[in-house]
PDB file of C-alpha atoms in Angstrom:
ATOM      1  CA  MET A   1       0.063   0.205  -0.140  1.00 79.00           C
ATOM      2  CA  LYS A   2       1.510   3.619  -0.702  1.00 84.00           C
ATOM      3  CA  ASP A   3      -0.366   7.263   1.194  1.00 83.00           C
ATOM      4  CA  LEU A   4      -1.094   9.326  -1.959  1.00 78.00           C
ATOM      5  CA  GLY A   5      -2.039  11.958   0.008  1.00 81.00           C
ATOM      6  CA  SER A   6      -5.499  14.108   0.648  1.00 82.00           C
ATOM      7  CA  LEU A   7      -7.569  13.071  -1.961  1.00 83.00           C
ATOM      8  CA  HIS A   8      -7.858  15.420  -4.525  1.00 86.00           C
ATOM      9  CA  TYR A   9     -10.145  13.591  -7.487  1.00 86.00           C
ATOM     10  CA  PHE A  10     -11.326   9.685  -7.496  1.00 88.00           C
ATOM     11  CA  LEU A  11     -13.891   8.169 -10.201  1.00 89.00           C
ATOM     12  CA  GLY A  12     -15.236  11.852 -11.134  1.00 87.00           C
ATOM     13  CA  ILE A  13     -15.530  13.262  -8.323  1.00 91.00           C
ATOM     14  CA  GLU A  14     -13.497  16.064  -7.310  1.00 92.00           C
ATOM     15  CA  VAL A  15     -12.921  16.984  -3.283  1.00 91.00           C
ATOM     16  CA  HIS A  16     -11.876  19.993  -2.282  1.00 90.00           C
ATOM     17  CA  ARG A  17     -11.226  21.564   1.180  1.00 87.00           C
ATOM     18  CA  ASN A  18     -10.323  23.205   3.846  1.00 84.00           C
ATOM     19  CA  ALA A  19      -9.606  23.540   7.792  1.00 81.00           C
ATOM     20  CA  ALA A  20     -13.645  24.370   7.631  1.00 84.00           C
ATOM     21  CA  SER A  21     -14.304  22.212   5.066  1.00 87.00           C
ATOM     22  CA  LEU A  22     -15.168  19.991   2.729  1.00 91.00           C
ATOM     23  CA  PHE A  23     -16.997  20.327  -0.827  1.00 92.00           C
ATOM     24  CA  LEU A  24     -18.069  17.103  -2.881  1.00 93.00           C
ATOM     25  CA  SER A  25     -19.061  18.236  -6.890  1.00 93.00           C
ATOM     26  CA  GLN A  26     -18.526  15.901 -10.404  1.00 94.00           C
ATOM     27  CA  PHE A  27     -18.342  19.494 -12.952  1.00 93.00           C
ATOM     28  CA  LYS A  28     -15.883  17.466 -15.056  1.00 93.00           C
ATOM     29  CA  TYR A  29     -17.709  14.587 -15.489  1.00 94.00           C
ATOM     30  CA  ALA A  30     -21.549  16.574 -15.744  1.00 94.00           C
ATOM     31  CA  THR A  31     -19.398  18.652 -18.616  1.00 93.00           C
ATOM     32  CA  ASP A  32     -18.585  15.049 -19.631  1.00 93.00           C
ATOM     33  CA  LEU A  33     -22.200  14.291 -20.124  1.00 93.00           C
ATOM     34  CA  LEU A  34     -23.491  17.681 -21.573  1.00 92.00           C
ATOM     35  CA  ALA A  35     -20.763  16.874 -24.625  1.00 91.00           C
ATOM     36  CA  LYS A  36     -22.554  13.153 -25.084  1.00 89.00           C
ATOM     37  CA  ALA A  37     -25.648  14.945 -25.544  1.00 87.00           C
ATOM     38  CA  GLY A  38     -24.727  17.859 -27.926  1.00 86.00           C
ATOM     39  CA  MET A  39     -26.097  20.446 -25.538  1.00 84.00           C
ATOM     40  CA  ILE A  40     -22.200  22.564 -23.969  1.00 81.00           C
ATOM     41  CA  ASP A  41     -22.732  25.271 -26.908  1.00 75.00           C
ATOM     42  CA  TYR A  42     -25.871  24.442 -28.599  1.00 69.00           C
ATOM     43  CA  ASN A  43     -29.157  22.017 -28.111  1.00 70.00           C
ATOM     44  CA  ASP A  44     -29.035  19.394 -30.951  1.00 74.00           C
ATOM     45  CA  PHE A  45     -30.568  16.934 -28.288  1.00 71.00           C
ATOM     46  CA  PRO A  46     -30.863  14.012 -30.274  1.00 72.00           C
ATOM     47  CA  PHE A  47     -34.744  13.512 -29.732  1.00 75.00           C
ATOM     48  CA  SER A  48     -34.744   9.797 -31.133  1.00 78.00           C
ATOM     49  CA  ASP A  49     -32.212   7.233 -30.389  1.00 83.00           C
ATOM     50  CA  VAL A  50     -33.202   4.438 -27.424  1.00 90.00           C
ATOM     51  CA  HIS A  51     -29.329   4.181 -27.200  1.00 91.00           C
ATOM     52  CA  VAL A  52     -28.878   8.057 -26.563  1.00 90.00           C
ATOM     53  CA  TYR A  53     -31.685   8.022 -23.895  1.00 92.00           C
ATOM     54  CA  ARG A  54     -30.573   4.884 -21.575  1.00 93.00           C
ATOM     55  CA  THR A  55     -26.542   6.057 -21.455  1.00 93.00           C
ATOM     56  CA  LEU A  56     -27.744   9.907 -20.454  1.00 94.00           C
ATOM     57  CA  VAL A  57     -30.184   8.184 -17.329  1.00 95.00           C
ATOM     58  CA  GLY A  58     -27.523   5.935 -16.576  1.00 94.00           C
ATOM     59  CA  SER A  59     -25.096   9.178 -16.378  1.00 95.00           C
ATOM     60  CA  LEU A  60     -26.448  11.563 -14.205  1.00 96.00           C
ATOM     61  CA  GLN A  61     -27.820   8.777 -12.080  1.00 95.00           C
ATOM     62  CA  TYR A  62     -24.029   8.935 -11.539  1.00 96.00           C
ATOM     63  CA  LEU A  63     -24.269  12.066 -10.833  1.00 96.00           C
ATOM     64  CA  THR A  64     -26.432  12.173  -8.030  1.00 95.00           C
ATOM     65  CA  LEU A  65     -23.107  11.155  -6.381  1.00 95.00           C
ATOM     66  CA  THR A  66     -23.281  15.029  -5.586  1.00 94.00           C
ATOM     67  CA  ARG A  67     -26.268  16.100  -6.475  1.00 96.00           C
ATOM     68  CA  PRO A  68     -29.029  14.730  -3.905  1.00 96.00           C
ATOM     69  CA  GLU A  69     -31.826  17.214  -5.452  1.00 96.00           C
ATOM     70  CA  LEU A  70     -32.041  14.622  -8.870  1.00 96.00           C
ATOM     71  CA  SER A  71     -32.589  11.893  -7.306  1.00 96.00           C
ATOM     72  CA  PHE A  72     -36.675  13.154  -7.656  1.00 96.00           C
ATOM     73  CA  SER A  73     -36.299  13.884 -11.615  1.00 95.00           C
ATOM     74  CA  VAL A  74     -33.954  10.884 -12.410  1.00 96.00           C
ATOM     75  CA  ASN A  75     -35.878   8.194 -10.061  1.00 95.00           C
ATOM     76  CA  ILE A  76     -38.637   9.892 -12.816  1.00 94.00           C
ATOM     77  CA  ALA A  77     -36.648   8.928 -16.253  1.00 94.00           C
ATOM     78  CA  CYS A  78     -35.807   5.695 -14.589  1.00 94.00           C
ATOM     79  CA  GLN A  79     -38.609   4.323 -15.489  1.00 92.00           C
ATOM     80  CA  HIS A  80     -39.140   5.054 -19.215  1.00 91.00           C
ATOM     81  CA  MET A  81     -35.919   3.221 -19.812  1.00 90.00           C
ATOM     82  CA  HIS A  82     -37.903   0.653 -21.622  1.00 89.00           C
ATOM     83  CA  ALA A  83     -39.504   2.696 -24.673  1.00 88.00           C
ATOM     84  CA  PRO A  84     -39.733   6.719 -23.533  1.00 91.00           C
ATOM     85  CA  LYS A  85     -41.228   8.800 -25.712  1.00 91.00           C
ATOM     86  CA  LEU A  86     -40.493  12.302 -27.187  1.00 91.00           C
ATOM     87  CA  SER A  87     -41.885  13.849 -24.065  1.00 92.00           C
ATOM     88  CA  HIS A  88     -39.407  11.783 -21.372  1.00 92.00           C
ATOM     89  CA  PHE A  89     -36.624  12.820 -24.094  1.00 92.00           C
ATOM     90  CA  MET A  90     -37.797  16.773 -23.154  1.00 92.00           C
ATOM     91  CA  ALA A  91     -37.166  15.892 -19.481  1.00 94.00           C
ATOM     92  CA  VAL A  92     -34.392  14.847 -19.920  1.00 93.00           C
ATOM     93  CA  LYS A  93     -32.953  17.492 -21.797  1.00 92.00           C
ATOM     94  CA  ARG A  94     -35.195  20.070 -19.132  1.00 94.00           C
ATOM     95  CA  ILE A  95     -32.976  17.961 -16.738  1.00 95.00           C
ATOM     96  CA  LEU A  96     -29.445  18.654 -18.598  1.00 94.00           C
ATOM     97  CA  ARG A  97     -30.341  22.290 -18.972  1.00 94.00           C
ATOM     98  CA  TYR A  98     -30.466  22.996 -15.683  1.00 95.00           C
ATOM     99  CA  ILE A  99     -27.263  21.081 -14.855  1.00 95.00           C
ATOM    100  CA  LYS A 100     -25.711  23.024 -17.219  1.00 93.00           C
ATOM    101  CA  GLY A 101     -26.754  25.952 -15.377  1.00 92.00           C
ATOM    102  CA  SER A 102     -25.162  24.892 -12.072  1.00 92.00           C
ATOM    103  CA  LEU A 103     -22.474  23.372 -12.808  1.00 91.00           C
ATOM    104  CA  HIS A 104     -20.673  24.598  -9.854  1.00 91.00           C
ATOM    105  CA  GLN A 105     -22.042  23.225  -7.114  1.00 94.00           C
ATOM    106  CA  GLY A 106     -21.750  19.817  -6.118  1.00 94.00           C
ATOM    107  CA  LEU A 107     -22.364  18.973  -1.900  1.00 94.00           C
ATOM    108  CA  ASN A 108     -21.084  20.696   1.486  1.00 93.00           C
ATOM    109  CA  PHE A 109     -19.749  18.565   4.527  1.00 93.00           C
ATOM    110  CA  VAL A 110     -18.626  20.678   7.529  1.00 91.00           C
ATOM    111  CA  PRO A 111     -18.108  19.542  11.228  1.00 89.00           C
ATOM    112  CA  GLY A 112     -20.603  19.038  13.398  1.00 86.00           C
ATOM    113  CA  PRO A 113     -22.094  16.279  15.608  1.00 86.00           C
ATOM    114  CA  LEU A 114     -21.804  12.864  14.631  1.00 86.00           C
ATOM    115  CA  SER A 115     -25.849  11.764  15.812  1.00 88.00           C
ATOM    116  CA  LEU A 116     -27.911  10.822  12.793  1.00 92.00           C
ATOM    117  CA  THR A 117     -30.869  12.967  12.013  1.00 94.00           C
ATOM    118  CA  ALA A 118     -33.542  10.937   9.380  1.00 96.00           C
ATOM    119  CA  PHE A 119     -37.286  12.432   7.349  1.00 97.00           C
ATOM    120  CA  ALA A 120     -38.907  10.064   4.990  1.00 95.00           C
ATOM    121  CA  ASP A 121     -41.735  11.051   2.923  1.00 94.00           C
ATOM    122  CA  ALA A 122     -43.511   8.559   0.147  1.00 94.00           C
ATOM    123  CA  ASN A 123     -46.130  10.199  -2.793  1.00 92.00           C
ATOM    124  CA  TRP A 124     -48.694   8.182  -2.019  1.00 89.00           C
ATOM    125  CA  ALA A 125     -50.172   6.563  -5.269  1.00 86.00           C
ATOM    126  CA  GLY A 126     -48.307   9.420  -6.974  1.00 81.00           C
ATOM    127  CA  ASP A 127     -47.339   7.464 -10.504  1.00 83.00           C
ATOM    128  CA  PRO A 128     -50.432   7.732 -12.177  1.00 82.00           C
ATOM    129  CA  VAL A 129     -50.191   5.053 -14.219  1.00 80.00           C
ATOM    130  CA  ASP A 130     -49.845   1.953 -11.867  1.00 85.00           C
ATOM    131  CA  ARG A 131     -50.790   4.045  -8.911  1.00 91.00           C
ATOM    132  CA  ARG A 132     -47.345   3.453  -6.547  1.00 91.00           C
ATOM    133  CA  SER A 133     -45.903   5.352  -4.318  1.00 93.00           C
ATOM    134  CA  THR A 134     -42.435   7.374  -4.607  1.00 93.00           C
ATOM    135  CA  THR A 135     -40.605   6.545  -0.925  1.00 95.00           C
ATOM    136  CA  GLY A 136     -37.747   8.762  -0.434  1.00 95.00           C
ATOM    137  CA  PHE A 137     -36.023   9.263   2.605  1.00 96.00           C
ATOM    138  CA  GLY A 138     -32.713  11.855   3.807  1.00 96.00           C
ATOM    139  CA  ILE A 139     -30.238  10.829   6.760  1.00 96.00           C
ATOM    140  CA  PHE A 140     -27.892  13.425   8.302  1.00 95.00           C
ATOM    141  CA  MET A 141     -25.128  12.979   9.886  1.00 92.00           C
ATOM    142  CA  GLY A 142     -24.836  16.918  12.266  1.00 89.00           C
ATOM    143  CA  HIS A 143     -25.675  19.107   8.667  1.00 91.00           C
ATOM    144  CA  ASN A 144     -24.413  16.440   6.181  1.00 94.00           C
ATOM    145  CA  LEU A 145     -26.419  14.670   4.245  1.00 95.00           C
ATOM    146  CA  VAL A 146     -24.885  11.722   4.210  1.00 94.00           C
ATOM    147  CA  SER A 147     -27.695   9.631   2.939  1.00 94.00           C
ATOM    148  CA  TRP A 148     -30.743   9.581  -0.030  1.00 95.00           C
ATOM    149  CA  CYS A 149     -33.473   8.203  -2.009  1.00 94.00           C
ATOM    150  CA  ALA A 150     -35.955   8.045  -4.663  1.00 95.00           C
ATOM    151  CA  LYS A 151     -37.472   4.892  -5.696  1.00 93.00           C
ATOM    152  CA  LYS A 152     -40.902   3.294  -6.738  1.00 93.00           C
ATOM    153  CA  GLN A 153     -42.875   1.007  -4.172  1.00 91.00           C
ATOM    154  CA  HIS A 154     -42.536  -2.617  -5.036  1.00 87.00           C
ATOM    155  CA  THR A 155     -46.490  -2.455  -4.197  1.00 86.00           C
ATOM    156  CA  VAL A 156     -49.714  -0.402  -4.517  1.00 89.00           C
ATOM    157  CA  ALA A 157     -50.167   1.756  -0.718  1.00 87.00           C
ATOM    158  CA  CYS A 158     -53.525   1.409  -0.392  1.00 84.00           C
ATOM    159  CA  SER A 159     -53.492   4.231   2.498  1.00 85.00           C
ATOM    160  CA  SER A 160     -50.976   6.968   2.102  1.00 88.00           C
ATOM    161  CA  THR A 161     -50.533   5.681   6.621  1.00 86.00           C
ATOM    162  CA  GLU A 162     -49.344   2.584   4.458  1.00 87.00           C
ATOM    163  CA  ALA A 163     -47.603   4.221   1.831  1.00 91.00           C
ATOM    164  CA  GLU A 164     -45.759   6.354   4.470  1.00 91.00           C
ATOM    165  CA  TYR A 165     -45.257   3.519   6.584  1.00 89.00           C
ATOM    166  CA  ARG A 166     -42.958   1.613   4.543  1.00 90.00           C
ATOM    167  CA  ALA A 167     -41.371   5.042   3.723  1.00 93.00           C
ATOM    168  CA  MET A 168     -40.567   4.786   7.397  1.00 92.00           C
ATOM    169  CA  ALA A 169     -39.535   1.391   7.834  1.00 90.00           C
ATOM    170  CA  GLN A 170     -36.520   1.207   4.956  1.00 92.00           C
ATOM    171  CA  THR A 171     -35.634   5.021   6.327  1.00 94.00           C
ATOM    172  CA  ALA A 172     -34.940   3.100   9.812  1.00 92.00           C
ATOM    173  CA  SER A 173     -33.545   0.100   8.106  1.00 91.00           C
ATOM    174  CA  ASP A 174     -30.741   2.580   5.940  1.00 94.00           C
ATOM    175  CA  LEU A 175     -30.009   3.540   9.682  1.00 93.00           C
ATOM    176  CA  VAL A 176     -30.056   0.664  11.011  1.00 91.00           C
ATOM    177  CA  TRP A 177     -27.159   0.490   8.280  1.00 92.00           C
ATOM    178  CA  LEU A 178     -25.153   3.108   8.780  1.00 92.00           C
ATOM    179  CA  GLN A 179     -25.206   2.638  12.842  1.00 91.00           C
ATOM    180  CA  GLN A 180     -23.755  -0.649  11.707  1.00 90.00           C
ATOM    181  CA  LEU A 181     -20.893   0.682   9.846  1.00 92.00           C
ATOM    182  CA  PHE A 182     -19.647   3.197  12.311  1.00 88.00           C
ATOM    183  CA  SER A 183     -20.154   0.785  15.595  1.00 89.00           C
ATOM    184  CA  GLU A 184     -16.767  -1.522  12.412  1.00 91.00           C
ATOM    185  CA  LEU A 185     -15.388   1.910  11.326  1.00 88.00           C
ATOM    186  CA  LEU A 186     -14.386   3.234  15.322  1.00 88.00           C
ATOM    187  CA  ILE A 187     -17.115   6.475  14.988  1.00 84.00           C
ATOM    188  CA  PRO A 188     -19.159   7.546  17.773  1.00 79.00           C
ATOM    189  CA  SER A 189     -23.440   7.585  17.694  1.00 77.00           C
ATOM    190  CA  SER A 190     -25.733   8.114  19.691  1.00 77.00           C
ATOM    191  CA  THR A 191     -29.133   6.648  20.313  1.00 77.00           C
ATOM    192  CA  PRO A 192     -31.988   6.041  19.278  1.00 88.00           C
ATOM    193  CA  HIS A 193     -31.261   8.115  16.280  1.00 92.00           C
ATOM    194  CA  VAL A 194     -33.623  10.778  15.179  1.00 94.00           C
ATOM    195  CA  LEU A 195     -37.193  10.002  12.105  1.00 95.00           C
ATOM    196  CA  TRP A 196     -38.887  12.900  11.364  1.00 95.00           C
ATOM    197  CA  CYS A 197     -42.234  11.644   9.267  1.00 95.00           C
ATOM    198  CA  ASP A 198     -45.275  14.510   8.301  1.00 94.00           C
ATOM    199  CA  ASN A 199     -48.237  10.920   7.984  1.00 92.00           C
ATOM    200  CA  LYS A 200     -48.821  11.112  12.302  1.00 92.00           C
ATOM    201  CA  SER A 201     -51.310   7.573  11.276  1.00 87.00           C
ATOM    202  CA  ALA A 202     -47.696   5.786  10.696  1.00 87.00           C
ATOM    203  CA  ILE A 203     -46.199   6.754  13.297  1.00 89.00           C
ATOM    204  CA  ALA A 204     -48.781   5.559  15.949  1.00 85.00           C
ATOM    205  CA  LEU A 205     -48.563   3.110  14.161  1.00 79.00           C
ATOM    206  CA  ALA A 206     -45.309   1.751  14.850  1.00 81.00           C
ATOM    207  CA  CYS A 207     -45.386   2.950  17.944  1.00 77.00           C
ATOM    208  CA  ASN A 208     -48.578   1.892  19.283  1.00 72.00           C
ATOM    209  CA  PRO A 209     -49.410  -2.859  18.892  1.00 60.00           C
ATOM    210  CA  VAL A 210     -53.124  -2.295  18.815  1.00 61.00           C
ATOM    211  CA  PHE A 211     -52.783  -0.733  15.321  1.00 58.00           C
ATOM    212  CA  HIS A 212     -51.494  -4.077  14.170  1.00 58.00           C
ATOM    213  CA  ALA A 213     -54.974  -5.577  13.900  1.00 54.00           C
ATOM    214  CA  ARG A 214     -56.783  -3.867  11.342  1.00 59.00           C
ATOM    215  CA  THR A 215     -53.379  -3.921   8.909  1.00 62.00           C
ATOM    216  CA  LYS A 216     -52.442  -7.338   8.810  1.00 59.00           C
ATOM    217  CA  HIS A 217     -52.165  -6.523   4.778  1.00 60.00           C
ATOM    218  CA  ILE A 218     -49.416  -4.300   5.633  1.00 70.00           C
ATOM    219  CA  GLU A 219     -46.144  -7.032   4.920  1.00 66.00           C
ATOM    220  CA  ILE A 220     -44.663  -8.221   8.061  1.00 66.00           C
ATOM    221  CA  ASP A 221     -41.943  -7.163   6.536  1.00 62.00           C
ATOM    222  CA  TYR A 222     -42.231  -3.158   7.722  1.00 69.00           C
ATOM    223  CA  HIS A 223     -42.729  -4.176  10.803  1.00 74.00           C
ATOM    224  CA  PHE A 224     -38.553  -4.359  10.892  1.00 82.00           C
ATOM    225  CA  ILE A 225     -39.319  -0.210  12.251  1.00 82.00           C
ATOM    226  CA  LYS A 226     -41.778  -0.894  14.942  1.00 81.00           C
ATOM    227  CA  GLU A 227     -38.942  -2.866  16.969  1.00 84.00           C
ATOM    228  CA  GLN A 228     -36.108  -0.438  16.234  1.00 86.00           C
ATOM    229  CA  VAL A 229     -38.869   1.260  17.919  1.00 86.00           C
ATOM    230  CA  LEU A 230     -39.622  -0.397  20.817  1.00 84.00           C
ATOM    231  CA  ASN A 231     -35.336  -1.423  21.657  1.00 86.00           C
ATOM    232  CA  HIS A 232     -34.819   2.435  21.417  1.00 86.00           C
ATOM    233  CA  HIS A 233     -32.791   2.402  18.680  1.00 88.00           C
ATOM    234  CA  ILE A 234     -34.757   4.793  16.502  1.00 90.00           C
ATOM    235  CA  VAL A 235     -37.465   8.016  18.040  1.00 92.00           C
ATOM    236  CA  LEU A 236     -39.923   9.267  15.937  1.00 92.00           C
ATOM    237  CA  TYR A 237     -41.398  12.597  15.907  1.00 94.00           C
ATOM    238  CA  HIS A 238     -43.727  14.467  13.601  1.00 95.00           C
ATOM    239  CA  ILE A 239     -43.738  16.711  11.353  1.00 94.00           C
ATOM    240  CA  SER A 240     -44.804  19.581   8.761  1.00 94.00           C
ATOM    241  CA  SER A 241     -45.239  19.302   5.244  1.00 91.00           C
ATOM    242  CA  GLU A 242     -44.276  22.776   4.696  1.00 91.00           C
ATOM    243  CA  ALA A 243     -40.790  22.482   6.608  1.00 91.00           C
ATOM    244  CA  GLN A 244     -40.468  17.547   5.724  1.00 94.00           C
ATOM    245  CA  ILE A 245     -37.597  18.088   3.513  1.00 95.00           C
ATOM    246  CA  ALA A 246     -37.808  14.508   2.155  1.00 95.00           C
ATOM    247  CA  ASP A 247     -40.650  15.612  -0.041  1.00 95.00           C
ATOM    248  CA  ILE A 248     -38.048  16.760  -2.895  1.00 94.00           C
ATOM    249  CA  PHE A 249     -36.700  13.034  -3.238  1.00 94.00           C
ATOM    250  CA  THR A 250     -40.872  11.842  -3.920  1.00 93.00           C
ATOM    251  CA  LYS A 251     -42.118  14.384  -6.215  1.00 93.00           C
ATOM    252  CA  PRO A 252     -42.654  18.202  -7.667  1.00 92.00           C
ATOM    253  CA  LEU A 253     -41.967  21.393  -6.669  1.00 93.00           C
ATOM    254  CA  SER A 254     -41.964  24.421  -7.340  1.00 93.00           C
ATOM    255  CA  VAL A 255     -39.133  27.016  -7.532  1.00 94.00           C
ATOM    256  CA  SER A 256     -39.045  28.889  -4.237  1.00 94.00           C
ATOM    257  CA  LYS A 257     -39.472  24.961  -2.816  1.00 94.00           C
ATOM    258  CA  PHE A 258     -37.018  23.379  -4.787  1.00 95.00           C
ATOM    259  CA  GLN A 259     -34.200  25.322  -4.273  1.00 94.00           C
ATOM    260  CA  LEU A 260     -35.491  26.266  -0.706  1.00 94.00           C
ATOM    261  CA  LEU A 261     -34.990  22.466   0.942  1.00 94.00           C
ATOM    262  CA  LYS A 262     -31.987  22.011  -2.284  1.00 95.00           C
ATOM    263  CA  SER A 263     -30.313  24.327   0.987  1.00 93.00           C
ATOM    264  CA  LYS A 264     -31.139  22.252   3.163  1.00 94.00           C
ATOM    265  CA  LEU A 265     -29.918  19.372   2.214  1.00 94.00           C
ATOM    266  CA  MET A 266     -25.879  21.647   1.533  1.00 92.00           C
ATOM    267  CA  VAL A 267     -26.187  21.519  -2.161  1.00 93.00           C
ATOM    268  CA  GLY A 268     -24.360  24.931  -3.772  1.00 90.00           C
ATOM    269  CA  ASN A 269     -21.637  26.813  -4.696  1.00 88.00           C
ATOM    270  CA  PRO A 270     -18.461  25.851  -3.621  1.00 84.00           C
ATOM    271  CA  PRO A 271     -17.690  27.571  -0.320  1.00 77.00           C
ATOM    272  CA  MET A 272     -15.410  31.361  -0.620  1.00 70.00           C
ATOM    273  CA  SER A 273     -13.083  30.232   0.887  1.00 61.00           C
ATOM    274  CA  LEU A 274     -12.628  27.150  -1.288  1.00 65.00           C
ATOM    275  CA  LYS A 275     -13.921  29.373  -4.556  1.00 63.00           C
ATOM    276  CA  GLU A 276     -10.158  30.215  -6.238  1.00 58.00           C
ATOM    277  CA  GLY A 277      -8.700  27.399  -5.359  1.00 56.00           C
ATOM    278  CA  VAL A 278     -11.920  25.403  -7.076  1.00 58.00           C
ATOM    279  CA  LYS A 279     -11.759  27.333 -10.129  1.00 52.00           C
ATOM    280  CA  GLY A 280      -7.861  27.360 -10.521  1.00 50.00           C
ATOM    281  CA  VAL A 281      -8.029  23.548 -10.425  1.00 49.00           C
ATOM    282  CA  TRP A 282     -11.153  23.536 -13.341  1.00 43.00           C
ATOM    283  CA  LEU A 283      -9.439  26.393 -15.581  1.00 39.00           C
ATOM    284  CA  LYS A 284      -6.026  24.135 -15.519  1.00 39.00           C
ATOM    285  CA  GLY A 285      -8.033  21.455 -18.360  1.00 37.00           C
ATOM    286  CA  PHE A 286      -8.771  19.053 -15.038  1.00 36.00           C
ATOM    287  CA  CYS A 287      -5.633  18.436 -14.581  1.00 35.00           C
ATOM    288  CA  TYR A 288      -5.554  17.264  -9.976  1.00 33.00           C
ATOM    289  CA  SER A 289      -2.660  16.601  -8.179  1.00 31.00           C
TER     290      SER A 289
END
């Protein structure tokens, strides 16, 4: 093994740091993606090549590693890989235009507490074709987003409570996995972890066993979250829908709401103290030391 020094570039992800923060971005990767789509100097987007659609959407999936605010829209685009229509091509072009206008943005990380906090949400019956719901969650370590998800649920939920409960269960599973990872890395992390949900019925279902007799149609697997609550590994709190950060992973939003939640994910331009150094790297033809 060889010590290569501080990390600057790895698998398309650029790393910039100073004493106060860490900034991850995929500027070169995103620029190459726009060039592949013919959108650097003009908008010559291919509207008929299915192979190009699949290639671009697959590349967009990798871009969400540092651009989590794209997760919901990219997830929608992924659902039409087999037979994309003109409307789907137009949607992908819109995503690429957004990326073109925010190339320098990425994920910011700042020092803070090591406690885990999660936000879980579900867009009940959000798909107009098959009426399946979309699960979305974001898990923060201190102020920093460390895990997130935007994924269609495998089965149709009969109620908003069921859809939200499934979302909470998946979030709880991810929280437990992160806790085990931190334990193996000898990183101290206090429990119980806080999970915020905007559905009071789903919280009651997880905390009150009396409700379970009325909800036997929910798969036994999802009662995993009840065990976590009873074992005091996770504590559930209600949050208003207006303050639910996970909304950005489950549904289309207005521009103002999207920008607000995006800022809460710590997605944005590099901090002022890093900007000059970051620009210097970009201007050197993507040469990294």
